[in-house]
Coordinates of N, CA and C in Angstrom, one line a residue:
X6 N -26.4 15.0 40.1 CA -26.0 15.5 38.8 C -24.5 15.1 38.6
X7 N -23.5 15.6 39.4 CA -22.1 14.8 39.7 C -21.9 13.2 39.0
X8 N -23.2 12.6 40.0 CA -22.8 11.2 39.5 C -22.8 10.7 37.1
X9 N -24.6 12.0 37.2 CA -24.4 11.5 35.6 C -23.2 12.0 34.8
X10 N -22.8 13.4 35.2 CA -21.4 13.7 34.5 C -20.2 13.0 34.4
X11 N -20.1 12.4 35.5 CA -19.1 11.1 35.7 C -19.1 9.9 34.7
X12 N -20.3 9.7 35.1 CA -20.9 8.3 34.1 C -21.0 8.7 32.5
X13 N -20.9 9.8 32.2 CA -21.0 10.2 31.2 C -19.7 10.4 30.2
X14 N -18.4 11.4 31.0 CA -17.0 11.3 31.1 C -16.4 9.9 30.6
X15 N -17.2 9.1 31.6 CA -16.6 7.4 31.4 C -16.8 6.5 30.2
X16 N -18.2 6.8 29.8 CA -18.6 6.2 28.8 C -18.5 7.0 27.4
X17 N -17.9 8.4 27.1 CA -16.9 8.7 26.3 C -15.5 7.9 26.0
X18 N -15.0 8.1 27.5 CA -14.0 7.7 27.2 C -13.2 6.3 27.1
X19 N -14.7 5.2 27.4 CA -14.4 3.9 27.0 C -15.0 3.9 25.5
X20 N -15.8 4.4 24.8 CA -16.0 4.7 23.4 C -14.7 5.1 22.9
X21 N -13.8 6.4 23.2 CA -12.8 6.7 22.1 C -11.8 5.0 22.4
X22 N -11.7 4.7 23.7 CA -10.7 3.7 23.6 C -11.3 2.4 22.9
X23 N -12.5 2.3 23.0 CA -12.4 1.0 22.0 C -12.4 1.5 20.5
X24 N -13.1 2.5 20.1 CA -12.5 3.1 18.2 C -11.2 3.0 18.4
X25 N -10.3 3.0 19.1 CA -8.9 3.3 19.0 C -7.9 1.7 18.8
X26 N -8.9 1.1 19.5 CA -8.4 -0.4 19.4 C -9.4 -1.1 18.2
X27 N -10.2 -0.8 17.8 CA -10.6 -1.2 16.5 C -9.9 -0.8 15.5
X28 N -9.6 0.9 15.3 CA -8.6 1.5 14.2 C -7.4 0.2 13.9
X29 N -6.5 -0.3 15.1 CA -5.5 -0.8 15.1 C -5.8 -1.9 14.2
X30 N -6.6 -2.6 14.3 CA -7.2 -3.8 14.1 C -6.5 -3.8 12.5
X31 N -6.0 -5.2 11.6 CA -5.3 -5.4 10.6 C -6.6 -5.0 9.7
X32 N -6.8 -4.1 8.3 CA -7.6 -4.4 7.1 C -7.3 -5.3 6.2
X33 N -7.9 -6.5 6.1 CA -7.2 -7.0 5.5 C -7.9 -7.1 3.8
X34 N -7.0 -7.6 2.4 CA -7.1 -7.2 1.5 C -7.1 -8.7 0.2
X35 N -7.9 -9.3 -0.1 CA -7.3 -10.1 -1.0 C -8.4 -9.9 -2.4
X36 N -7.5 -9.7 -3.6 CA -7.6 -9.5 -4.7 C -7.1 -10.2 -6.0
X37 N -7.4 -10.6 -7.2 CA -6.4 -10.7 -8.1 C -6.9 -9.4 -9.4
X38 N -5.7 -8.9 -9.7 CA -5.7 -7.5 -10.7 C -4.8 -8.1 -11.9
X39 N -5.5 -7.3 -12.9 CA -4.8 -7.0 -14.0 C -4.0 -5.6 -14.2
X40 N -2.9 -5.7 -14.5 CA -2.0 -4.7 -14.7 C -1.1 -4.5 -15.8
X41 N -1.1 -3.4 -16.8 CA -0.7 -3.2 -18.0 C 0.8 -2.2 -17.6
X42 N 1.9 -2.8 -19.0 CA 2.4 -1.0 -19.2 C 1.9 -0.6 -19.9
X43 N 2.8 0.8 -20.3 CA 2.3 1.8 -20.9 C 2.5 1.9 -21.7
X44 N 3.2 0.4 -22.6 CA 3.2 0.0 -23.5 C 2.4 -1.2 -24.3
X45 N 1.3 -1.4 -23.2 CA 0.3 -2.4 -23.8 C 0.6 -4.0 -22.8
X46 N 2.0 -4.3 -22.5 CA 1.8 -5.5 -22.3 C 1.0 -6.0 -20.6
X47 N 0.1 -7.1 -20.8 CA -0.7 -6.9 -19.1 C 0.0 -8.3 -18.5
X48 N -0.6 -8.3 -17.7 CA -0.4 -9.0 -16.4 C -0.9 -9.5 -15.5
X49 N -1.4 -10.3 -14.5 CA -2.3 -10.5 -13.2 C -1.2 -10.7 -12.2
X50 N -1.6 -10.2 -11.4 CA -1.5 -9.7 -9.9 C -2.4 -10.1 -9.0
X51 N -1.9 -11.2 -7.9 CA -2.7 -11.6 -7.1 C -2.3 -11.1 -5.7
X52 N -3.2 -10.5 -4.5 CA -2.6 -9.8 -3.5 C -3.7 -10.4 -2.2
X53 N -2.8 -11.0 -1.4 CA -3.1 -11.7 -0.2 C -2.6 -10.5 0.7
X54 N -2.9 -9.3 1.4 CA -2.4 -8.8 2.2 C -3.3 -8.0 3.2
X55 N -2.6 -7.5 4.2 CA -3.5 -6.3 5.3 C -2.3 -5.7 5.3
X56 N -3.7 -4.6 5.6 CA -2.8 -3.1 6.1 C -2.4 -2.6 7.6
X57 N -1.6 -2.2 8.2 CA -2.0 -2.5 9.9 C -1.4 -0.7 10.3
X58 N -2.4 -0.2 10.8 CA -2.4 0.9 11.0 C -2.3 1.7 12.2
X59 N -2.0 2.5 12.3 CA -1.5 2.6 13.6 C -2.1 4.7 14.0
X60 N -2.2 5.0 15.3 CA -2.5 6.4 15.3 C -0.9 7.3 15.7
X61 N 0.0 6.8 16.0 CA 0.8 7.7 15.5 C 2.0 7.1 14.8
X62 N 2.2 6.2 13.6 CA 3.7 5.5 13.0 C 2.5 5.3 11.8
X63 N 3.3 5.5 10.6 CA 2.3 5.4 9.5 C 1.8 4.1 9.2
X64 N 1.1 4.1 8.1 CA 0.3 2.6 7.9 C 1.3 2.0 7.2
X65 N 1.6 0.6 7.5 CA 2.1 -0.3 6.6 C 1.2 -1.6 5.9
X66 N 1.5 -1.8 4.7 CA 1.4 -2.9 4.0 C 2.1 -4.8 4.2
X67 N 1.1 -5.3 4.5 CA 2.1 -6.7 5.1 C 1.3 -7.9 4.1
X68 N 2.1 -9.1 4.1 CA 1.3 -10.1 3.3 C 2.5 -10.3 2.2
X69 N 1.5 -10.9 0.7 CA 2.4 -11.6 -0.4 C 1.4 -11.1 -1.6
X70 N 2.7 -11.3 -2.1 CA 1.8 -11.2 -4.0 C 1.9 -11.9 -5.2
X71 N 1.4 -12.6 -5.6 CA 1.6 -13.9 -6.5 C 1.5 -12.5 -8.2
X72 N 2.9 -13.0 -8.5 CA 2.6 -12.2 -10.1 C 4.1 -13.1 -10.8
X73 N 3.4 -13.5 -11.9 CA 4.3 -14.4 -13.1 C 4.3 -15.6 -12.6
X74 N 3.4 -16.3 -11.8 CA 3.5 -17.8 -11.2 C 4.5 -17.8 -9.9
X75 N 5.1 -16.7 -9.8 CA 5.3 -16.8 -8.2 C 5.4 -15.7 -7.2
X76 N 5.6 -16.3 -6.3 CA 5.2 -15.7 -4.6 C 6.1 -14.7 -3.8
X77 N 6.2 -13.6 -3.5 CA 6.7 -12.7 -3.0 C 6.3 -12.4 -1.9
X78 N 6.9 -11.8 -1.1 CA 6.7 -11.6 0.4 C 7.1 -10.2 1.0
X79 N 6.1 -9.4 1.7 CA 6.3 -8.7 2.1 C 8.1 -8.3 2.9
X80 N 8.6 -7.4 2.6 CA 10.1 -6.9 2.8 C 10.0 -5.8 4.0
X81 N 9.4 -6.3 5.2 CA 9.7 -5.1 6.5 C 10.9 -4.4 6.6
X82 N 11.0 -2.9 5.8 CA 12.5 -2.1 6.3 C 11.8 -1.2 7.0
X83 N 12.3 -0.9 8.6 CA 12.0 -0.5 9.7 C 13.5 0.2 10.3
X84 N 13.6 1.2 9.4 CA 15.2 1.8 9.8 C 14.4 3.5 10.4
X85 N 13.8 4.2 10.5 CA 13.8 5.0 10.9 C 13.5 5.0 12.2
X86 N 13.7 6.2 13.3 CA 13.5 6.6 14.4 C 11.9 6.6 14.6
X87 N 11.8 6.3 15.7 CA 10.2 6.8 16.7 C 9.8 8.5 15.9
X88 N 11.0 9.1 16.2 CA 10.8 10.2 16.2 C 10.0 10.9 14.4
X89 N 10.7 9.9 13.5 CA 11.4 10.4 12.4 C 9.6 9.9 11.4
X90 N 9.2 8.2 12.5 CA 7.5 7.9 12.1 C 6.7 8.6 12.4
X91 N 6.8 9.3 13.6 CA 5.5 9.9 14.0 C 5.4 11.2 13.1
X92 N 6.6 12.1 12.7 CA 6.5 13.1 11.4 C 6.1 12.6 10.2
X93 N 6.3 11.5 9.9 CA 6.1 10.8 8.6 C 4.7 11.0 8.6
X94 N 3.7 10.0 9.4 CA 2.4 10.2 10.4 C 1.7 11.7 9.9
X95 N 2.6 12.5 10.6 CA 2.1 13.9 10.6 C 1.7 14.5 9.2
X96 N 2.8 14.3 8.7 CA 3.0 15.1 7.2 C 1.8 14.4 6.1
X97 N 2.0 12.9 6.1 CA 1.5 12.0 5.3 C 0.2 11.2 5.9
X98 N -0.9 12.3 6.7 CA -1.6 11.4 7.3 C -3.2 10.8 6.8
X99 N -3.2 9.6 6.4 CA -4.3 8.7 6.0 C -3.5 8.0 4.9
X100 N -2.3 8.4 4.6 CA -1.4 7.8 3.8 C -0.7 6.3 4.1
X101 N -0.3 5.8 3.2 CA 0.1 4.0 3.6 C 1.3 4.5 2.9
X102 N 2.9 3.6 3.6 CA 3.8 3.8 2.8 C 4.1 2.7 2.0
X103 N 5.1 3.4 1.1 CA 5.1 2.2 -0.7 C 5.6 1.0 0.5
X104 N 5.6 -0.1 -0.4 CA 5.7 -2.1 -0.3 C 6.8 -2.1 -0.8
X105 N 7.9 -2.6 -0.5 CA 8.6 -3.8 -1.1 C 8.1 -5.2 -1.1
X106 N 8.1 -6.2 -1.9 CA 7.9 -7.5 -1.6 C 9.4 -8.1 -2.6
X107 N 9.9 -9.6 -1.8 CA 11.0 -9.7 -2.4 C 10.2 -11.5 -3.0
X108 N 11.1 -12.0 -4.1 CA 10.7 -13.6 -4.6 C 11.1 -14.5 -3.0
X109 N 10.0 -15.1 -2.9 CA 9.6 -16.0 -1.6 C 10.6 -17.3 -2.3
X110 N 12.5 -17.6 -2.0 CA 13.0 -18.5 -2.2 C 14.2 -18.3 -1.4
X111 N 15.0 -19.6 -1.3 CA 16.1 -19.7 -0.2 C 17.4 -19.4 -1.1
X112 N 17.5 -18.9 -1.9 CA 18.4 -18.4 -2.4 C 18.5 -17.2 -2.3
X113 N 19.5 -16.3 -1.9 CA 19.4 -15.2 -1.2 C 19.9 -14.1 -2.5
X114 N 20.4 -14.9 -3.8 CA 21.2 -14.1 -4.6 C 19.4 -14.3 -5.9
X115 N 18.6 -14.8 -5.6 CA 17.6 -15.0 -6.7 C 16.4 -13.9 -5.6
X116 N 16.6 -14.1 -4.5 CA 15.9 -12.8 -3.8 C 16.2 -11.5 -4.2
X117 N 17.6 -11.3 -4.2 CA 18.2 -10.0 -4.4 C 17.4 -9.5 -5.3
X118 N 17.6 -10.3 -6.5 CA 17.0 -9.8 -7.9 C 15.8 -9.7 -8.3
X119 N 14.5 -10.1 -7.2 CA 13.5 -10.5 -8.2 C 13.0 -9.6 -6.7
X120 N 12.3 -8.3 -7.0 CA 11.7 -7.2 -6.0 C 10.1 -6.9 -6.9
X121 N 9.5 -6.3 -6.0 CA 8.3 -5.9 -6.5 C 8.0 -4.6 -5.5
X122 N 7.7 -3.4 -6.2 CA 7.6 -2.5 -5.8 C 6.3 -2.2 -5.8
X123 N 5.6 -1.2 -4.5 CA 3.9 -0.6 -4.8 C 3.6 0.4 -4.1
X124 N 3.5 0.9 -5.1 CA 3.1 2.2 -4.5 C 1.8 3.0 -5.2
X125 N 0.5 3.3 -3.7 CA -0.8 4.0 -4.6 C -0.5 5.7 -4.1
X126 N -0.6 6.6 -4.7 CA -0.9 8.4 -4.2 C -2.1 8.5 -3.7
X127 N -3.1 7.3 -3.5 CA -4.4 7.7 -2.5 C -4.1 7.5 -1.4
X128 N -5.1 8.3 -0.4 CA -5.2 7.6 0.6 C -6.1 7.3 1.5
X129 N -5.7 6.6 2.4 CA -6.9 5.9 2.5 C -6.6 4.3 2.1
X130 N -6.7 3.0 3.2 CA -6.6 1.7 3.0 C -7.7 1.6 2.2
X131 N -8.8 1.9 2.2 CA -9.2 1.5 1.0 C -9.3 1.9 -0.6
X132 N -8.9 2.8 -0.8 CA -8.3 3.3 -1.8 C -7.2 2.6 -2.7
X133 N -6.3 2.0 -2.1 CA -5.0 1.2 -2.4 C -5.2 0.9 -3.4
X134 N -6.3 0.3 -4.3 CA -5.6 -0.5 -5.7 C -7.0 0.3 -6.4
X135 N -7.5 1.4 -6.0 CA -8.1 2.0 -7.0 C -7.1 2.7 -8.4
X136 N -5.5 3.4 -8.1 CA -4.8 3.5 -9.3 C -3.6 3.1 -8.1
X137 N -2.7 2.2 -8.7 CA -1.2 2.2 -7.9 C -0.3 2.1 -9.5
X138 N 1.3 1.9 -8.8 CA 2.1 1.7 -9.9 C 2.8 0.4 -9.3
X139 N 3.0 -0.7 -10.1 CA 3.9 -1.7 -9.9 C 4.8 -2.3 -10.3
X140 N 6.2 -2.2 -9.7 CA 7.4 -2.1 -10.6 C 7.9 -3.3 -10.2
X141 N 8.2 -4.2 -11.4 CA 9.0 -5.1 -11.2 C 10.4 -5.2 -12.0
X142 N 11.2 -6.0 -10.3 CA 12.5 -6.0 -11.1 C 12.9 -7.4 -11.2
X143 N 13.2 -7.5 -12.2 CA 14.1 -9.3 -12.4 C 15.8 -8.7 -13.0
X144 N 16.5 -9.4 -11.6 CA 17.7 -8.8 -12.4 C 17.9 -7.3 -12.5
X145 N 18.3 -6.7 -13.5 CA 18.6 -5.1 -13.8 C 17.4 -4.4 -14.7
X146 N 16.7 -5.3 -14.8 CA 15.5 -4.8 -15.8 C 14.2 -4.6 -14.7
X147 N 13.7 -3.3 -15.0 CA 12.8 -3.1 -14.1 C 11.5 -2.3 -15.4
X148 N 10.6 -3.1 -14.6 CA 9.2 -3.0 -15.7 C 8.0 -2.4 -14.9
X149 N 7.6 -0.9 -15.2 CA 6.6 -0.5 -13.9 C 5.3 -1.1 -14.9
X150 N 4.6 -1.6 -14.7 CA 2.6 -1.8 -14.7 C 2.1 -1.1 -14.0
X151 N 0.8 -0.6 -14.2 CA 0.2 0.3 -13.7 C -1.3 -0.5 -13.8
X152 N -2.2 -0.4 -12.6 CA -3.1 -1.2 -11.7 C -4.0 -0.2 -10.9
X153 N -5.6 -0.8 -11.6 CA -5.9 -2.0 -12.1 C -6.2 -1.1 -13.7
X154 N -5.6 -2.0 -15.1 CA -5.4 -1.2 -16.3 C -5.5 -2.6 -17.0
X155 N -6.1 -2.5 -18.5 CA -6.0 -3.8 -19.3 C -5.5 -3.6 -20.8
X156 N -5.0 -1.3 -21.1 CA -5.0 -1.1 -22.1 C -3.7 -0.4 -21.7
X157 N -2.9 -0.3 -22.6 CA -2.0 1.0 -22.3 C -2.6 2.4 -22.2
X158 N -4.0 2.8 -23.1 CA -4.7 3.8 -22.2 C -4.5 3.7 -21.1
X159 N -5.4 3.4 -20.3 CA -5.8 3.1 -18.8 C -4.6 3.2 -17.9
X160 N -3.6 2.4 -18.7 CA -2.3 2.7 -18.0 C -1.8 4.0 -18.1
X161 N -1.8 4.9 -18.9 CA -1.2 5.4 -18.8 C -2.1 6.8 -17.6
X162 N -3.3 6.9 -18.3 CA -4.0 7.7 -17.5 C -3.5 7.0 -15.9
X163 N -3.7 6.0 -15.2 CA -3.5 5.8 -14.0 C -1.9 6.3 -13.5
X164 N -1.0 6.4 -14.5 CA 0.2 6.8 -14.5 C 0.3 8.0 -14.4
X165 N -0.6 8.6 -14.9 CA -0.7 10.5 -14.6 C -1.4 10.8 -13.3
X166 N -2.1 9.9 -12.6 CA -3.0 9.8 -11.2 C -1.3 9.8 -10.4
X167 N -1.0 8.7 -10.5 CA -0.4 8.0 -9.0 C 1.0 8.9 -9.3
X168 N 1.7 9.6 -10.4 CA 3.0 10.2 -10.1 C 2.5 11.6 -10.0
X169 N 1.1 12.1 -10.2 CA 0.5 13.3 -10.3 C 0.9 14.3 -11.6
X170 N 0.8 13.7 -12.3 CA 1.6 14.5 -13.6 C 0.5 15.2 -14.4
X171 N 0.4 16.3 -15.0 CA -0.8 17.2 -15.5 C -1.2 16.5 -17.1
X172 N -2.7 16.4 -16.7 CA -3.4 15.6 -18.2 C -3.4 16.0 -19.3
X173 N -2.7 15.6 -20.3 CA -3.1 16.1 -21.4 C -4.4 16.3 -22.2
X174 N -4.8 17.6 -22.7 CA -5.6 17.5 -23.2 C -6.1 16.4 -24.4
X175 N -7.5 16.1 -24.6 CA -7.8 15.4 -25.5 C -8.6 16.7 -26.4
X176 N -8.1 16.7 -28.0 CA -8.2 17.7 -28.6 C -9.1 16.9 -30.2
X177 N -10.7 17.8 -29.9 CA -11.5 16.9 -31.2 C -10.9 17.1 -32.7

């Protein structure tokens, strides 16, 4: 009896460790979206990325995004503590944190300027482009789109999802 409880112990616990090394495993994500403001004008958004997730440092977003005929690249900022991820983890858990991606060129003063922001309130990797917000900046001018939207409706409703803002009634 010893022996099956053993053998039994074991083969739990080579089960949790391969889920655990499959979790890790990258999701990966390729898309092209349309994306409106909330003023009507749209956009396509094309996104070559994975998500790589981790059981205690939050999930990150990695890859590129093709939007206005060119190529952006994921922007890794990795300033916080061990300590400071695994709370993040805690607090924010099934959650992905927002993207930077910067313009993919060797000029470091045309990088500065040209950012792409993303951020979705779901969570859940697969969730991500069910409503997000996407802000782009060229220069000093920053323009959020909201995704995936073709109307300024749509946008805006997704804009009340992803910053959580309370819906206005529709009144006959």
């Amino acid at each position: 009896m010893k022996k099956r409880a053993k053998k039994i112990v074991i083969a739990v616990l080579l089960f949790l460790l391969g889920a655990c090394l499959v979790y890790h495993f990258p999701v990966k994500k390729k898309l092209r979206v349309t994306v409106c403001t909330v003023e009507g004008e749209t956009a396509e958004a094309a996104f070559e990325v994975w998500f790589q997730r981790s059981l205690i440092y939050p999930t990150v977003m990695n890859g590129k995004v093709t939007f206005g005929g060119r190529e952006y690249e994921n922007v890794f900022e990795n300033t916080d503590s061990v300590s400071e991820k695994i709370q993040e983890k805690m607090e924010n858990w099934g959650g992905v944190r927002s993207s930077f991606f910067q313009l993919k060129s060797n000029d470091f003063y045309e990088r500065a300027e040209n950012l792409i922001y993303f951020n979705s309130s779901d969570k859940g990797v697969r969730k991500q482009f069910d409503a997000f917000v996407f802000v782009v900046m060229k220069g000093s001018a920053l323009v959020e789109y909201y995704g995936p939207a073709e109307t300024a409706e749509e946008a805006e409703k997704i804009r009340a999802h992803v910053y959580q803002l309370p819906q206005e009634r529709e009144e006959d």
